[in-house]
CSV table of C-alpha atoms in Angstrom, one decimal:
chain,number,residue,atom,x,y,z
A,1,MET,CA,27.4,35.2,-111.2
A,2,ARG,CA,29.2,33.0,-112.9
A,3,PHE,CA,32.3,35.6,-112.4
A,4,PHE,CA,31.9,35.3,-108.9
A,5,SER,CA,31.5,31.5,-109.1
A,6,SER,CA,34.5,31.1,-111.0
A,7,LEU,CA,36.7,33.6,-108.8
A,8,LEU,CA,35.7,31.3,-105.6
A,9,ILE,CA,36.7,28.4,-107.3
A,10,LEU,CA,40.1,29.8,-108.1
A,11,GLY,CA,40.7,31.2,-104.6
A,12,ALA,CA,39.8,27.5,-103.4
A,13,ILE,CA,42.3,26.2,-105.6
A,14,ALA,CA,44.8,28.9,-104.8
A,15,TYR,CA,44.2,28.0,-101.0
A,16,VAL,CA,44.7,24.3,-101.4
A,17,ALA,CA,47.8,24.7,-103.6
A,18,GLY,CA,49.4,27.2,-100.8
A,19,PHE,CA,48.3,24.8,-98.0
A,20,PHE,CA,50.9,22.0,-99.8
A,21,VAL,CA,53.3,24.6,-100.0
A,22,PHE,CA,53.3,25.0,-96.4
A,23,LEU,CA,53.3,21.9,-96.0
A,24,SER,CA,56.3,21.4,-97.6
A,25,ASP,CA,58.4,24.4,-95.9
A,26,VAL,CA,57.2,22.8,-92.7
A,27,THR,CA,58.2,19.3,-93.0
A,28,GLY,CA,61.0,20.0,-95.3
A,29,LYS,CA,64.3,19.3,-93.7
A,30,PRO,CA,65.7,22.0,-91.1
A,31,PRO,CA,68.6,24.0,-92.3
A,32,ALA,CA,71.7,23.6,-90.3
A,33,PRO,CA,72.4,26.9,-88.0
A,34,THR,CA,73.9,30.2,-89.5
A,35,ARG,CA,75.7,32.7,-87.5
A,36,ALA,CA,74.0,35.9,-86.9
A,37,ASP,CA,74.2,39.0,-84.1
A,38,ALA,CA,71.8,37.4,-81.7
A,39,ILE,CA,69.1,34.9,-81.3
A,40,VAL,CA,64.9,35.4,-80.2
A,41,VAL,CA,62.9,32.2,-79.2
A,42,LEU,CA,59.6,32.3,-79.3
A,43,THR,CA,58.0,30.9,-76.2
A,44,GLY,CA,55.5,28.0,-76.6
A,45,GLY,CA,57.5,24.9,-75.2
A,46,GLU,CA,60.7,23.4,-73.5
A,47,MET,CA,62.3,22.1,-76.8
A,48,ARG,CA,62.1,25.8,-78.4
A,49,LEU,CA,64.2,27.0,-75.3
A,50,ASP,CA,66.4,24.3,-75.6
A,51,ALA,CA,67.5,24.8,-79.3
A,52,ALA,CA,68.0,28.6,-78.5
A,53,THR,CA,69.9,28.1,-75.5
A,54,THR,CA,72.3,25.8,-77.3
A,55,LEU,CA,72.5,28.1,-80.0
A,56,LEU,CA,73.7,30.7,-77.7
A,57,GLU,CA,76.5,28.3,-76.0
A,58,GLU,CA,77.7,27.2,-79.0
A,59,GLY,CA,78.5,31.1,-79.8
A,60,PHE,CA,75.8,31.1,-82.9
A,61,GLY,CA,74.5,34.7,-81.3
A,62,LYS,CA,76.0,37.3,-79.1
A,63,ARG,CA,72.8,37.5,-76.5
A,64,LEU,CA,69.3,35.5,-76.6
A,65,LEU,CA,65.6,37.4,-76.3
A,66,ILE,CA,63.2,35.1,-75.1
A,67,SER,CA,59.8,36.8,-76.4
A,68,GLY,CA,56.1,35.9,-75.1
A,69,VAL,CA,57.3,35.2,-71.4
A,70,ASP,CA,54.3,34.6,-68.4
A,71,PRO,CA,55.2,37.9,-66.0
A,72,ALA,CA,55.2,35.1,-63.2
A,73,THR,CA,58.4,33.4,-64.6
A,74,THR,CA,62.0,34.1,-63.6
A,75,LYS,CA,65.0,34.2,-65.4
A,76,ALA,CA,66.2,31.5,-63.0
A,77,ASP,CA,63.0,29.2,-64.0
A,78,LEU,CA,63.9,29.2,-67.6
A,79,LYS,CA,67.6,28.7,-67.0
A,80,GLN,CA,66.6,25.6,-65.3
A,81,VAL,CA,63.6,24.5,-67.9
A,82,SER,CA,66.6,25.4,-71.2
A,83,HIS,CA,69.4,23.6,-69.0
A,84,GLY,CA,71.0,27.2,-69.8
A,85,GLY,CA,75.1,27.7,-68.8
A,86,ALA,CA,77.3,30.0,-68.5
A,87,HIS,CA,76.1,31.8,-71.3
A,88,PHE,CA,72.1,32.5,-69.9
A,89,ASP,CA,73.1,34.3,-66.8
A,90,CYS,CA,75.0,37.1,-68.7
A,91,CYS,CA,73.6,37.3,-72.3
A,92,THR,CA,69.8,36.5,-72.0
A,93,ASP,CA,67.0,38.9,-72.3
A,94,LEU,CA,63.1,38.4,-71.0
A,95,GLY,CA,60.6,39.8,-73.0
A,96,PHE,CA,57.2,39.9,-70.9
A,97,ILE,CA,55.3,42.0,-73.5
A,98,ALA,CA,54.5,40.2,-76.4
A,99,ALA,CA,51.0,37.7,-75.9
A,100,ASP,CA,50.6,36.6,-79.6
A,101,THR,CA,53.2,36.1,-82.8
A,102,HIS,CA,52.2,39.4,-83.6
A,103,GLY,CA,53.0,40.8,-80.2
A,104,ASN,CA,56.9,39.1,-80.6
A,105,ALA,CA,57.4,40.5,-83.8
A,106,GLN,CA,56.9,44.5,-82.3
A,107,GLU,CA,58.8,43.0,-78.9
A,108,THR,CA,61.7,41.5,-81.0
A,109,ALA,CA,61.8,44.5,-83.2
A,110,GLN,CA,62.1,47.1,-80.3
A,111,TRP,CA,64.9,44.8,-79.2
A,112,ALA,CA,66.6,44.3,-82.1
A,113,LYS,CA,66.8,48.2,-82.7
A,114,THR,CA,68.0,49.1,-79.2
A,115,HIS,CA,71.4,46.5,-79.6
A,116,GLY,CA,71.4,47.7,-83.2
A,117,TYR,CA,71.3,44.1,-84.1
A,118,ARG,CA,71.3,43.5,-88.1
A,119,SER,CA,71.0,39.5,-88.3
A,120,LEU,CA,68.5,37.3,-85.9
A,121,ILE,CA,68.4,33.5,-85.4
A,122,LEU,CA,64.5,33.1,-85.2
A,123,VAL,CA,63.6,30.0,-82.9
A,124,THR,CA,60.1,28.6,-82.9
A,125,SER,CA,58.5,25.5,-83.9
A,126,ASN,CA,58.4,24.3,-87.6
A,127,TYR,CA,54.6,24.6,-87.9
A,128,HIS,CA,54.7,28.3,-86.4
A,129,MET,CA,57.8,29.3,-88.7
A,130,PRO,CA,56.2,30.8,-91.9
A,131,ARG,CA,53.5,32.8,-89.9
A,132,SER,CA,56.7,33.9,-87.6
A,133,LEU,CA,58.9,35.2,-90.3
A,134,ALA,CA,56.0,36.8,-91.9
A,135,GLU,CA,55.1,39.1,-88.5
A,136,LEU,CA,58.9,39.4,-87.9
A,137,SER,CA,59.7,40.6,-91.4
A,138,ALA,CA,57.1,43.0,-91.7
A,139,ALA,CA,57.9,44.8,-88.0
A,140,MET,CA,62.0,45.1,-89.0
A,141,PRO,CA,62.6,44.6,-92.8
A,142,GLN,CA,66.2,45.8,-92.5
A,143,VAL,CA,67.2,42.8,-90.3
A,144,ARG,CA,68.1,39.6,-91.9
A,145,LEU,CA,66.1,36.5,-90.1
A,146,GLU,CA,67.6,33.0,-90.1
A,147,PRO,CA,65.0,30.4,-89.2
A,148,TYR,CA,65.8,28.0,-87.0
A,149,PRO,CA,62.4,25.3,-87.2
A,150,VAL,CA,62.2,23.4,-84.1
A,151,VAL,CA,60.3,19.8,-84.7
A,152,PRO,CA,57.5,18.8,-81.7
A,153,GLU,CA,58.3,15.4,-81.0
A,154,ASP,CA,54.5,15.5,-80.1
A,155,VAL,CA,53.3,16.1,-83.6
A,156,ASP,CA,53.0,13.4,-86.4
A,157,PHE,CA,54.4,15.2,-89.3
A,158,THR,CA,55.0,12.0,-91.2
A,159,HIS,CA,51.4,11.1,-91.1
A,160,TRP,CA,49.9,14.3,-91.0
A,161,TRP,CA,46.7,13.3,-93.3
A,162,ARG,CA,45.8,10.2,-90.7
A,163,ASN,CA,46.2,12.4,-87.8
A,164,PRO,CA,43.1,14.3,-87.2
A,165,ARG,CA,45.0,16.3,-84.5
A,166,THR,CA,48.5,17.1,-86.6
A,167,LEU,CA,45.9,18.2,-89.7
A,168,ARG,CA,43.6,20.3,-87.2
A,169,LEU,CA,47.2,21.9,-85.9
A,170,LEU,CA,48.2,22.6,-89.5
A,171,HIS,CA,45.2,23.7,-91.0
A,172,SER,CA,44.8,26.4,-88.0
A,173,GLU,CA,48.2,27.5,-88.4
A,174,TYR,CA,47.7,27.8,-92.3
A,175,ALA,CA,45.0,30.2,-91.9
A,176,LYS,CA,46.7,32.4,-89.6
A,177,TYR,CA,49.8,32.2,-91.8
A,178,VAL,CA,47.5,33.8,-94.5
A,179,ALA,CA,45.8,36.0,-92.4
A,180,SER,CA,49.1,37.2,-91.5
A,181,LEU,CA,50.5,37.7,-95.0
A,182,VAL,CA,47.1,39.6,-96.1
A,183,MET,CA,47.7,42.2,-92.5
A,184,THR,CA,51.2,42.3,-93.2
A,185,ARG,CA,51.4,43.2,-97.0
A,186,PHE,CA,48.1,44.6,-97.8
A,187,ILE,CA,46.1,46.1,-94.6
A,188,ASP,CA,49.3,47.5,-92.4
A,189,PRO,CA,50.6,49.6,-95.7
A,190,LEU,CA,47.3,51.1,-96.3
A,191,GLU,CA,47.1,51.8,-92.2
A,192,ASP,CA,50.3,53.6,-92.7
A,193,ASN,CA,49.3,55.3,-95.9
A,194,ARG,CA,46.1,56.8,-94.3
A,195,GLU,CA,48.4,58.0,-91.2
A,196,ALA,CA,50.9,59.5,-93.2
A,197,LEU,CA,48.2,61.6,-94.9
A,198,VAL,CA,46.8,62.7,-91.8
């Protein structure tokens, strides 16, 4: 009984410590953009689209995938929302299959494989970046991912501990991130091994 109690305490300490590491990653200074073969943006806000479109127009990638697009949305709609320029018409692909982050990873992996891309700039919100990197890295380990986190203006990251909405958002995303790590590092490899044995 004491052994299991100790495990629970250690697990709780590790979870809390991991949360602060997660916070450090999320609230840190965004890195400068680095050139890559192409760019992928995960839908979820105009700021993400604006950032990805700007990177495309400035030549940081040859092509842009917008993953997780609503089937009712057109390319013209997204161009207007993202203030896309000349490169948007010729060099943007829409992905309609993904319904969640895991789906984004599968959709992006197929797109990268089709085009032969070996490096991608990943654009999503800062709080969503750790989980997105975990999922996309697992789906295409051979592709180098360059994170380009976007900081939402409507989320108070400066005083997150005093803002219940921000705290809920960060903890929810951290819990999902931990679940993604468990799935991609332990559960999925086990399933692959089982399939290989069949």
